[in-house]
C-alpha positions in Angstrom: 189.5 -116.3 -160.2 191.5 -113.5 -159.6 194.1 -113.2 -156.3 191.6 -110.2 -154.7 189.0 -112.8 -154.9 190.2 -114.9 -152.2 193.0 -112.8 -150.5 192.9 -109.5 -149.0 194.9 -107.1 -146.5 195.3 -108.8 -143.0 192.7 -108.9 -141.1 193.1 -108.1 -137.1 194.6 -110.9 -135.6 193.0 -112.4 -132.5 193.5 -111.0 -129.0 196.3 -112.2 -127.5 196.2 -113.6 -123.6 198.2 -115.5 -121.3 196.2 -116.8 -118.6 198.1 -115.2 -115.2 198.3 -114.0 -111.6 199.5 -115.4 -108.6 201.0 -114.5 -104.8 200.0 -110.9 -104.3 197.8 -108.1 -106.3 200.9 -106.1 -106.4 203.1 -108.8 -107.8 200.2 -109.6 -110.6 199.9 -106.0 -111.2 203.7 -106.4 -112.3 203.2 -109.3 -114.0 200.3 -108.3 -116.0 202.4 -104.8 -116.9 205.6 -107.0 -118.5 202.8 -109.3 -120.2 201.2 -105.9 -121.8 204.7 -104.6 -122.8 205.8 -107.5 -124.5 202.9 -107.4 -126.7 200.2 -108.8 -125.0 196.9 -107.1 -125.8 194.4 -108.2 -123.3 194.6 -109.7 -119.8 193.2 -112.9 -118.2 193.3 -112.7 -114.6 193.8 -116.0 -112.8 192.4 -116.1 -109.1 193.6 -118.0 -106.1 191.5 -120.8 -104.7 189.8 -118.7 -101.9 188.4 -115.9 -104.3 187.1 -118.1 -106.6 184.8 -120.2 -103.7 184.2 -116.9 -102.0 186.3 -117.6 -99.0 188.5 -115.0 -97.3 192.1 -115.6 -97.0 192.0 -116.6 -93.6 189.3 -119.4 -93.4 190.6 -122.2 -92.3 189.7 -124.2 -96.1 192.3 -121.2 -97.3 195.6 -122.5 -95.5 197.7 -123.1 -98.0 196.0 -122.3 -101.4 196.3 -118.5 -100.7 197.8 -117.1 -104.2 199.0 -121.0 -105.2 197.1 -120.8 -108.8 196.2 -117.3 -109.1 196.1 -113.6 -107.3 193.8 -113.4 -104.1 191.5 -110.4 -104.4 189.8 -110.3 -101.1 188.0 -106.8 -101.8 188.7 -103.3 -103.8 191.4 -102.4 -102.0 193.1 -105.6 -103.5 191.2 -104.7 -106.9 193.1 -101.1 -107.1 196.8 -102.5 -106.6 195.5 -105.1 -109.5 194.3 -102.5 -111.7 197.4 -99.7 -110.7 197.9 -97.8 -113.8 196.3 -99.9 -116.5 193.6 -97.6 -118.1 190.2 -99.5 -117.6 188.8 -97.8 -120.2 190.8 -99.4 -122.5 191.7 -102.8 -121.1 189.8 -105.9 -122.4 189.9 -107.5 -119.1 188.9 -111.8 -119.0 188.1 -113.2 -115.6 188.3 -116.9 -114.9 185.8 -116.4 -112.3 182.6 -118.3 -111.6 180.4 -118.7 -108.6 181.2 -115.1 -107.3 181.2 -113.6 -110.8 178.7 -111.0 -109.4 180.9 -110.2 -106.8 184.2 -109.7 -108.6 182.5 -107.7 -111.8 181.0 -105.4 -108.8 184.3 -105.1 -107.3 185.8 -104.1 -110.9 182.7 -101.3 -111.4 183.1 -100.1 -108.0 186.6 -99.1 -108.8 185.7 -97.8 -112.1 183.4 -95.8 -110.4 185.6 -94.5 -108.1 188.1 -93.5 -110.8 185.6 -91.7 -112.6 185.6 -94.7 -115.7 182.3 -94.8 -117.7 181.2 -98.4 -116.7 179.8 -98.4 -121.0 183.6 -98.1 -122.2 184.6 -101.2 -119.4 185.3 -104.5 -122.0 185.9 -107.7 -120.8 184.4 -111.3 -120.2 183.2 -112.8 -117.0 183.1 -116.5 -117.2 180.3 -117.1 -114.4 180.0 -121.0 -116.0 178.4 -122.7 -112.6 177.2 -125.7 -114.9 180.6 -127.0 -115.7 181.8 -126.5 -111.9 179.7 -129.3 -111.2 180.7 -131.4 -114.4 184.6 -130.6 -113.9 186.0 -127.9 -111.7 184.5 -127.8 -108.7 184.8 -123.8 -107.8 180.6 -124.3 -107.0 179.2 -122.4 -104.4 176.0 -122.1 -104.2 173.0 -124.9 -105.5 171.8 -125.0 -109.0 169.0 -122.5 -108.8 170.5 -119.8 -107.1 173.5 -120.0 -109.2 171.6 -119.7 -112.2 169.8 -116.9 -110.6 173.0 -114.9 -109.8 174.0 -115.5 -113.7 170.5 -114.1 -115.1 171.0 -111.5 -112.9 174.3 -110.3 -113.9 173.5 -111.0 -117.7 169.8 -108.9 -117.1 171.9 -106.0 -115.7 175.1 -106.1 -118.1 173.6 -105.4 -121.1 172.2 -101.9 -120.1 174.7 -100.8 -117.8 178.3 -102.4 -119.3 177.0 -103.2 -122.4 180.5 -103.9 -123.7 181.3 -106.6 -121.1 180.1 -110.2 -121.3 178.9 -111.3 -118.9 178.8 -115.3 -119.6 181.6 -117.5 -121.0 180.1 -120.5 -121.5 183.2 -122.8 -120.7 183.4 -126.4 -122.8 187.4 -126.1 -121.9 187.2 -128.2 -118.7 184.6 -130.5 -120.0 187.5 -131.8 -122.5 189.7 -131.8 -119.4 186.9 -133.6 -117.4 187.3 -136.6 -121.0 184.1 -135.1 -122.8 184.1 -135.9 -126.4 183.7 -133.4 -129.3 180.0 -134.1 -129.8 179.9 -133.8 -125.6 181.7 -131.0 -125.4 179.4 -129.3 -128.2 176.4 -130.6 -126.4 177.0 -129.5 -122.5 178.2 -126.1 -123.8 175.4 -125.1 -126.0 173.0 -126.5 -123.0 174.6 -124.4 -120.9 173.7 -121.1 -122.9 170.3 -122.3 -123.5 169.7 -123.1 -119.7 170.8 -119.6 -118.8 168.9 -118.4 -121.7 166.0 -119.9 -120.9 166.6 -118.3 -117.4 166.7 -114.9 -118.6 164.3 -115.0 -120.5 161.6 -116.7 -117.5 163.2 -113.2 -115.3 161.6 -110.9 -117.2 164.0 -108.6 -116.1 164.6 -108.3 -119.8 161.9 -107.1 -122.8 161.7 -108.9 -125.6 162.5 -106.3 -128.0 165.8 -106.3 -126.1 166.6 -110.4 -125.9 168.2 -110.8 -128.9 170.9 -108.2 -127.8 171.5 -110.5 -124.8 172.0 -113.3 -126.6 174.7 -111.5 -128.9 176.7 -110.9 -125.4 176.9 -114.8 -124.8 180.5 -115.9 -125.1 182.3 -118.9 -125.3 185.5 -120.6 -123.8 186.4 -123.7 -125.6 188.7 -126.4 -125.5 191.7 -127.0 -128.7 193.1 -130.4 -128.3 196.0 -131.7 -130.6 193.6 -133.4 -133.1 193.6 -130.6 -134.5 191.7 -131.4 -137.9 188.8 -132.9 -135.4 189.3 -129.9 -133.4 188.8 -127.5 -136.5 185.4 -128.9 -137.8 184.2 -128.9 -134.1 184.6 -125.3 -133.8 182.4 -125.2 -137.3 180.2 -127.0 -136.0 179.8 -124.7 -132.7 179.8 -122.1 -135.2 177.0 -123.5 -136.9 175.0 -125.0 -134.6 175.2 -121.8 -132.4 173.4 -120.0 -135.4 170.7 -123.0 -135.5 169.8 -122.0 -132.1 169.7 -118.6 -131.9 166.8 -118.5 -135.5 165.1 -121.4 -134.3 164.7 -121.7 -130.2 164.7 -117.9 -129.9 163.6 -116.4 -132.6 167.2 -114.3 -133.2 167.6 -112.7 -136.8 170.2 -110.1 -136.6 173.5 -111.5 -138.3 175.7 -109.7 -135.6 174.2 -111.1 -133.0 174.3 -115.0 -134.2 177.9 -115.1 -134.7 179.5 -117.7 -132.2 182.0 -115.4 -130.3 184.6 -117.5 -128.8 188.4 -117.2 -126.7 190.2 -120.4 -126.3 192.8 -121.7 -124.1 194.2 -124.7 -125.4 194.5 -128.3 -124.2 196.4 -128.6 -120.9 195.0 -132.3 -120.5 197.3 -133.6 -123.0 200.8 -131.9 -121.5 203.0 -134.2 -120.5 205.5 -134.0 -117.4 207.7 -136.5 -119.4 209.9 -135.0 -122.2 208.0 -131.6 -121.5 210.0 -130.0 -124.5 207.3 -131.9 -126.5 204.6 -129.6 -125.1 205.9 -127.1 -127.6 204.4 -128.6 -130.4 201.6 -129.7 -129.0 200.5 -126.5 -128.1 201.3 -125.1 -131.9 199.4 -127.7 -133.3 196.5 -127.2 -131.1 196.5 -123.5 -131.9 195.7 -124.0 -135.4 193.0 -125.9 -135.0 191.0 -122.5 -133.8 193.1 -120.2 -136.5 193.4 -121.4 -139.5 189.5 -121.6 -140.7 188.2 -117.6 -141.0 184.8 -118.4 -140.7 185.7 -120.5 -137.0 188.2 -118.4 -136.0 188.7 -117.2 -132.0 188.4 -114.1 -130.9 191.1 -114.4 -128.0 193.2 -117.5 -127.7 195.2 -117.9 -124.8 198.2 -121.0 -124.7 199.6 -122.7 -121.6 203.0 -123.0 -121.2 205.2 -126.0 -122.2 206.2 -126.9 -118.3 202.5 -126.7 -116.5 202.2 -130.2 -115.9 205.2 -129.6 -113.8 204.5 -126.5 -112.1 203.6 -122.6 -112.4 205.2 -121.6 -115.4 207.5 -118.6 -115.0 207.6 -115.2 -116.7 209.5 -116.2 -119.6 208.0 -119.5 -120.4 204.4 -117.4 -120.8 206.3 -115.3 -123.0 207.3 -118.1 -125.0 204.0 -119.0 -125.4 203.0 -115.1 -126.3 205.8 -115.3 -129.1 204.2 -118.1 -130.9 201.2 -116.3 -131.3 202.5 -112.9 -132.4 204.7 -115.6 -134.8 201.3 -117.0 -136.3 199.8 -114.4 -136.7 202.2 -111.4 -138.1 204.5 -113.5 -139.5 202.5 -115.9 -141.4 200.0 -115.2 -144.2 197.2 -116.8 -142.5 195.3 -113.6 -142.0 195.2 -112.9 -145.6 193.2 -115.5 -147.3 189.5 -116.5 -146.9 188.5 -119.5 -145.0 190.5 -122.1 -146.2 188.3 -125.2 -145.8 184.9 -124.2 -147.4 184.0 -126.4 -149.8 186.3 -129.1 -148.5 184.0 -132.8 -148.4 186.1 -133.9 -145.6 185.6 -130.9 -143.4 182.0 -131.2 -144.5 181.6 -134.2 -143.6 183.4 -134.3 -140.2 181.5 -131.5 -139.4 177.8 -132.6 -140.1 179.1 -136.0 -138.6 179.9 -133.6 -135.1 177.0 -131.7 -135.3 174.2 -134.5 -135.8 175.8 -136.2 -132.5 175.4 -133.0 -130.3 172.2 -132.5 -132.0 171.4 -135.7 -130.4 172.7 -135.6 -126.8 171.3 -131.9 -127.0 167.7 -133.7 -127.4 168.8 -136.5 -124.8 169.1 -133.4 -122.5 166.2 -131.6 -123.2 164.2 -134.9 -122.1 166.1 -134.7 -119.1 164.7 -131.1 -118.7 168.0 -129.1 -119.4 171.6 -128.6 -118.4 170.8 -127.8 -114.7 168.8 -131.0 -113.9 171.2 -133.3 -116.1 173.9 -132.3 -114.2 174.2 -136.0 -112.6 173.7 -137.8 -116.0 176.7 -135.4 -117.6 178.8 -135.9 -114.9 179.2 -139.4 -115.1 179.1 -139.4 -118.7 182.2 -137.3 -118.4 183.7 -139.4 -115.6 183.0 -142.7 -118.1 184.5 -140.9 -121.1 187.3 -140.3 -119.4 187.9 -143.7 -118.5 187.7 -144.8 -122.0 190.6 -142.1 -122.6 193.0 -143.1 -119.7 192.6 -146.8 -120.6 193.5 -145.9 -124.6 196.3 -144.6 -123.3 197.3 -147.5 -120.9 196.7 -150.0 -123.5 198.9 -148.2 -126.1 195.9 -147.5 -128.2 196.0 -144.2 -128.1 200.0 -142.6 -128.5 201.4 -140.2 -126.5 204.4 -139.7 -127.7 207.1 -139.9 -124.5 204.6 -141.5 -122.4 203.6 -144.2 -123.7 205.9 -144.6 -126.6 209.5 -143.4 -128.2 210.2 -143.3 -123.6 214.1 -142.6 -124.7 214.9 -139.3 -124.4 218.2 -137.1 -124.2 217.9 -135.1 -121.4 216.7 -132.1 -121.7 218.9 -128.4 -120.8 215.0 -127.0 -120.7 214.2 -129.0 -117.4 217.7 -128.4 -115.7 217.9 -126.5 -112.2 215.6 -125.9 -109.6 214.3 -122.9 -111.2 212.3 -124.3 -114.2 208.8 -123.2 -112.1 207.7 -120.3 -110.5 207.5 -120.8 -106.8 205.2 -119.0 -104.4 207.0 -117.6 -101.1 205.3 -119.3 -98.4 205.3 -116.3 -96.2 202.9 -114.2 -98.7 200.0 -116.0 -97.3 201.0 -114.5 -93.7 201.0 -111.5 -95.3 198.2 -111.3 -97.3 196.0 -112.4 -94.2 197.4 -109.9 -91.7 196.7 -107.0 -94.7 193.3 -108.4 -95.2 192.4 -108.0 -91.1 194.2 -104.4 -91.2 191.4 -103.9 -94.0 188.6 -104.8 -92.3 190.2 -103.0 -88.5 189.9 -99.6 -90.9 186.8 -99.6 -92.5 183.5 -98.5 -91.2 182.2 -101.0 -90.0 178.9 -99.9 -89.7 178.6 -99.0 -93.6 179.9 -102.9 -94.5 177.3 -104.4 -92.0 174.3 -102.2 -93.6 175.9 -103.0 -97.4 175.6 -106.7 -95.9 172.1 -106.6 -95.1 170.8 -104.8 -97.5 172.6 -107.6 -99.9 171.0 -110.4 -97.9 167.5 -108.7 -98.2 167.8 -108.4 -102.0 169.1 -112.5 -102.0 165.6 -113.1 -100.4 163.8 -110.7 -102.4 164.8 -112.0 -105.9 165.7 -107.8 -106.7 169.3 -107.9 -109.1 172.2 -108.8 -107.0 174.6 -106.4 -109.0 173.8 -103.2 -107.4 173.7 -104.0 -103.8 177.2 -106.2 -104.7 178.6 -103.0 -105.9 177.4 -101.1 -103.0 178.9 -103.6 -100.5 182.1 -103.5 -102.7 182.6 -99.6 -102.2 181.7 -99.8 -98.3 184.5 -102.4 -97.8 182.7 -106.0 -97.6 185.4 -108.6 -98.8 185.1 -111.7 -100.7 184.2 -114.1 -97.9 181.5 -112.1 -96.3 179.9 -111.6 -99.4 180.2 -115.3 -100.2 179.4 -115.7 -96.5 175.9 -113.8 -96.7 175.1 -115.5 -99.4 175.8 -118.7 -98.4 173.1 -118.1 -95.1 170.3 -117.4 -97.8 170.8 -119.9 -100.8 172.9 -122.7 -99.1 175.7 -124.3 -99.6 175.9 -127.7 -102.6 177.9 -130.6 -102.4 178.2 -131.8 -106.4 177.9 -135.6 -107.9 180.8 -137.9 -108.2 179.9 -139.7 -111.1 182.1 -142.7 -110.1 179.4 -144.6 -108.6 178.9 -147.0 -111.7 182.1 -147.0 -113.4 183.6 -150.2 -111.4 183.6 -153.0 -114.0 187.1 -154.6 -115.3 186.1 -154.6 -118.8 188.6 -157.7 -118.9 191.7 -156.1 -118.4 194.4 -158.6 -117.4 196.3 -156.1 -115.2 192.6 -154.9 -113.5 191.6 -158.4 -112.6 194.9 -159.5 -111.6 195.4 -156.9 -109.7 191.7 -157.2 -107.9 192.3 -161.0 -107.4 195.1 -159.7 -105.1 192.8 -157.2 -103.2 190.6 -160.0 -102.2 193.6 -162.1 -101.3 194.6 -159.4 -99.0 191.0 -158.4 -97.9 190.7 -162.3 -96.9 193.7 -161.2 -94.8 192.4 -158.5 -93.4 189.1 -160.1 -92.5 187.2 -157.4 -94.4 187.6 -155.7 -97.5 190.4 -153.6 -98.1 189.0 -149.7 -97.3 190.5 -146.9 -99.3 189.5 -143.4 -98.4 190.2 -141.0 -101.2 190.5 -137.1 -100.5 190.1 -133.8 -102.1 191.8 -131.4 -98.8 191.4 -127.8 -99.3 189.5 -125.5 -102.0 191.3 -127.8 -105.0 188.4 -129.0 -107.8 189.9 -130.4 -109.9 188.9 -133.9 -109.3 189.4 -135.3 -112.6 192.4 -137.7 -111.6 190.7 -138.4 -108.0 187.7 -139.7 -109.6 189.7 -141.8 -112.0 191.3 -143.2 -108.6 188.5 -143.7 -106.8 186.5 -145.6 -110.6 189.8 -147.9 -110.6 190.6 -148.8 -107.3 186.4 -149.8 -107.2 187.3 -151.8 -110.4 189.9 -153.5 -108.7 187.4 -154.7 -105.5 188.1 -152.2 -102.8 185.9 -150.7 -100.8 186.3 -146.8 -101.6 185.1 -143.5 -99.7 185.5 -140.9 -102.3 182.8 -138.1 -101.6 183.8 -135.0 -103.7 186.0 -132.3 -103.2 186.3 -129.6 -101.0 187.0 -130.9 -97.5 189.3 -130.2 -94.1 191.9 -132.5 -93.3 189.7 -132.9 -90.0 187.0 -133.6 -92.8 188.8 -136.4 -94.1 190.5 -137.9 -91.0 187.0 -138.4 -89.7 186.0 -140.0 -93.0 188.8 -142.3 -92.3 188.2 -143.1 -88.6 184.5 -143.6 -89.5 184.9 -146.2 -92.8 188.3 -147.6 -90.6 190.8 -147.2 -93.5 193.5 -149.5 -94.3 195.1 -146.6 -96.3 194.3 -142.3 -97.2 195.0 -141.1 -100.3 195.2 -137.3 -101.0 194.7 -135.8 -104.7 196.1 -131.9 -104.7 197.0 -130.2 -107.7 196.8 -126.8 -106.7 200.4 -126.6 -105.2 199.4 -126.1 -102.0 199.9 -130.2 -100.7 202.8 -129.5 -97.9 200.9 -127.1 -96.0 197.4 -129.8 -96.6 199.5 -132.9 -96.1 201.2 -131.9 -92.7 197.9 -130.7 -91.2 196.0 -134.5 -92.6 199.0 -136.0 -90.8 198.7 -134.3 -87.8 194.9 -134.8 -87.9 195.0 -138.4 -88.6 197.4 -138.3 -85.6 194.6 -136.8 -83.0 192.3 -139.3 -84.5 194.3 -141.9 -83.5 195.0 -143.2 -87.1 198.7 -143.1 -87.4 199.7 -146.0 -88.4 197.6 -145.6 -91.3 200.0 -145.3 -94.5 199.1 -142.0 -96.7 199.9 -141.8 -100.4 199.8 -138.4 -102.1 199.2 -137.1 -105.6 199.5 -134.4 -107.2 201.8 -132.0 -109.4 204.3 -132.5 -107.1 207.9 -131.2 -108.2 210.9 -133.6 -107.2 212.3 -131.2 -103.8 208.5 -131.3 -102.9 208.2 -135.3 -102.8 211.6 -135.7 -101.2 209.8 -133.6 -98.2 206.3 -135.3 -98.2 208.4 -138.7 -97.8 210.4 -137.2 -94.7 206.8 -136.3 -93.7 206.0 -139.8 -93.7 204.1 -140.4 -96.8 204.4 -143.9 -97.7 204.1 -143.0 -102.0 203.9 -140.2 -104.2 202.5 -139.9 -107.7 202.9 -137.2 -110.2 201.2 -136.8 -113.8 203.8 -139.1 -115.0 202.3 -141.6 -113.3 199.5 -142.5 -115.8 199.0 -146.2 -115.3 196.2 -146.2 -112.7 196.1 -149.6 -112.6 199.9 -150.0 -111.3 198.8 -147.2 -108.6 196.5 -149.8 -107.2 198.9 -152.3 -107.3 200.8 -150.5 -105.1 198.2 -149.3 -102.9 197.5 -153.4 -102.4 201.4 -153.5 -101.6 201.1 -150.2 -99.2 198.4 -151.8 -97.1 200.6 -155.3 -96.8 203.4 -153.5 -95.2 201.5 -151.8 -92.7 198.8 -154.1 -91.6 200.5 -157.4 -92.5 203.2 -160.1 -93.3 203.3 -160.8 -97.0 200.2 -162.6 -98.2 
């Protein structure tokens, strides 16, 4: 075999992205401008909590979260300091944007349009996943079926009128967050596309001549996690399986359009807050696993940074993260050689083992009637897998190194200072509501309320969303009256749990000890020890909460946990209502001292102050010293992973307040 046979000139490396925006448009727009410069060559905006439920800066389930975990973009005026001097033409531009999808691509049109852009040069990837909002993020809106509606819609009108963009990223990267397993993760994913398939194709707002086009702009966002040989033949196995679908359910033949186009962001789940140095590797390792085999290989990969368990990662630390894939892929040879695993029997093997176990929970589903109504059934599978995971890892059966073992560390000149995180100045959210009512003061008023209507009446009417959302975009509409209007047609949808079942103590010696003292102390109490468990503000990720809520259920008590997505009035009148013995609040969105002091003062009208509160959260160290002079009774950060300890202190939290020591 000669050396041309299985090496060649490099091929284009991947697009490189680091996942970013926060505070302001203007301070993004700067942001995104050093990222480009230093050699990033596409951008993946990150939106603030509001924008991505379709809420206006200043509703009251904003206060706090305005530009906490990404940049608030409240309507085109915010879109064109975003977009200031970066040619749209030429950007491939990825938005981690979901329920309003519709709303944010009209908003990016709209300005194109008004720039004079042809909308069939605009690239870029909207990821308009509602499924896996109801499995693991929580940024839902709106109820199944007009979710899915909005999504045919915008994939009906895409591939005509942007046909460069994509227009759905199916997203299996926070159903590995949410504990899915590989074959679960393949599974939900390819489910996903098929239900919104399916839906396209039932519109028939699309010929069938033209289908197999659509289903070459289907996208996916997917999950690396640091078993990174498992990780590798799982993205084979979405490679393949992808294909398997496209010839056999829909009849797809064209070799362009089967190939499984993918971007990946890779694992946050398994960063740690202890020894964060560590991260480092991790995130190398995990990188790997979706570059190293050609025929797998991403199309955009995106890394975290090394210190986001602790915090918004600054400037320097996403470069870091930039530099390692420039590193991998300029540096190395990796570019040069065919794929490296073909014909490998262990590869193979894992492979074929991955793909026959999706293959099965993709016919489970199908029973089930598809993605949308299984939506309860993969919820709590997700919620159960996930216990499995944490209680590897409290066992010791699974390692994670600094967590659970090798603890001794030298401490680290990488974690030193107060400045290791970004911070967001609290006073931007003042700012960015008073410029959002100036907006709305200086518009015409009358144009918004027609664009409004006119949107409403195409809701009702089932006619595409996309051109009445970009004509409300150009007359001045913002985010939350979009969402707003929308809201009065569809409805609004509160999503499953999935913790109702998981209360069992499989045995554990810690769980059952632990629950023999909650009915020592409920005996006390003359009724069963009450927890109520809440998700304040615009927050979804609920993945620790419903761990919380599964354990403390193991461990006997009687736990309120309804979802996410609720006012600290919401959840002081939970707690008056079910008479808590103790509140606990899960917030990992940064924005838990403006949530905590309004539940405090709440609980206080409600006449519930005596009630201890515990927080948790990704909480830096200055941050908990405040909560405490708050009056929070405990405070738990990721480091914190024995759950089961947690509720041992919960038990000792309500003795202090409502009793002498049992």
């Amino acid at each position: 075999m000669s050396e041309r046979d299985y090496q060649h000139d490099a091929d284009r490396p991947w697009i490189f992205r680091t996942y970013a925006g926060h505070s302001t448009a203007a301070k993004s727009n700067a942001l995104y401008r050093s990222n480009l410069a230093r050699g990033q060559t596409g951008l993946s905006i990150a939106f603030d909590l509001p924008t991505q439920t379709a809420y206006d800066s200043d509703h009251v389930l904003s206060r706090g979260e305005v530009g906490k975990v990404g940049v608030p973009v409240s309507h085109l005026g915010d879109m064109r300091t975003l977009f200031e001097g970066l040619p749209l033409e030429e950007m491939n531009t990825s938005m981690t944007i979901n329920a309003p999808a519709a709303w944010l691509l009209a908003l990016y049109v709209a300005l194109a349009d008004e720039r004079g852009d042809d909308r069939k040069k605009l690239r870029g990837t909207t990821q308009n996943d509602i499924i896996k909002e109801y499995l693991s993020r929580g940024t839902y809106v709106f109820p199944p079926e007009p979710s899915m509606r909005l999504i045919a819609d915008m994939v009906s009108w895409c591939y005509t009128e942007v046909p460069k963009w994509n227009p759905l990223n199916v997203c299996s990267y926070h159903l590995q967050e949410a504990g899915a397993t590989p074959q679960q993760e393949l599974a939900y994913a390819l489910a996903t596309a098929c239900a919104v398939l399916d839906k396209v194709k039932a519109g028939g707002q699309v010929p069938d001549e033209d289908f197999p086009t659509v289903f070459g702009r289907i996208s996916f966002f997917v999950n690396a996690g640091v078993r990174f040989v498992t990780e590798l033949c799982k993205m084979r196995a979405f490679t393949d399986l992808w294909e398997e679908i496209g010839r056999e359910r829909y009849g797809v033949t064209d070799e362009k359009a089967l190939r499984f186009r993918y971007g990946v962001q890779v694992n946050s789940l398994g960063l740690t807050e202890q020894q964060p140095e560590n991260n480092v590797y991790r995130i190398l390792l995990e990188a790997l696993a979706v570059t190293l085999s050609k025929r797998a290989r991403c199309r955009a990969l995106q890394l975290p940074a090394w210190n986001e368990a602790m915090g918004l990662p600054r400037e320097w630390d996403q470069q870091w993260s930039l530099r390692l894939q420039q590193i991998l892929a300029y540096e190395t040879d990796l570019l040069e050689f065919e794929d490296l695993f073909d014909g490998s029997h262990v590869v193979d093997a894992k492979t074929s083992e991955l793909k026959d176990g999706a293959r099965a929970e993709l016919a489970r589903l199908d029973e089930m009637g598809g993605a949308v109504d299984s939506v309860p059934y993969m919820k709590e599978s997700l919620v159960g897998a996930h216990v499995e995971r944490i209680l590897a890892i409290e066992s010791g059966a699974q390692t994670v190194v600094g967590v659970n073992r090798y603890q001794e560390t030298a401490e680290s000149p990488l974690s030193a200072g107060e400045k290791m995180i970004e911070t967001v100045d609290p006073m931007l959210e003042a700012g960015q509501v008073q410029a959002l009512k100036d907006w709305r003061s200086s518009r015409d008023e009358a144009a918004a309320q027609t664009a409004l209507t006119a949107l409403q009446e195409a809701a009702r009417s089932g006619e595409n969303i996309m051109e009445p959302s970009i004509t409300a975009a150009k007359a001045g509409v913002t985010t939350g009256e979009w969402g707003g209007a929308l809201r009065e047609v569809f409805g609004e949808y509160r999503g499953p749990t999935g913790v109702a079942l998981t209360i069992e103590t499989r045995g554990d010696e810690d769980i059952e000890k632990t629950r023999a003292r909650v009915e020592k102390v409920s005996e006390a109490l003359g009724r069963k020890l009450t927890y109520v468990l809440g998700k304040p503000g615009l927050d979804g990720h609920s993945n620790g909460a419903e761990q919380i809520a599964s354990r403390a259920r193991a461990c006997g008590m009687e736990v309120v946990y309804e979802g996410i997505r609720f006012t600290p009035a919401d959840i002081a009148a939970q707690a008056r209502e079910a008479n808590a013995h103790v509140v606990g609040l899960s917030i990992l969105s940064g924005s838990h001292l403006d949530l905590v002091r309004d539940t405090i003062a709440e609980l206080r009208k409600a006449g519930l102050e005596n009630v201890p509160l515990i927080v948790g959260g990704i909480i830096p160290p200055e941050d908990e010293r405040a909560l405490k002079q708050m009056g929070v009774r405990r405070v738990y950060t990721p480091k914190d992973f024995k759950i089961t300890s947690i509720m041992s202190d919960v038990v000792d939290t309500v003795e202090d307040a409502w009793l002498e020591k049992v």
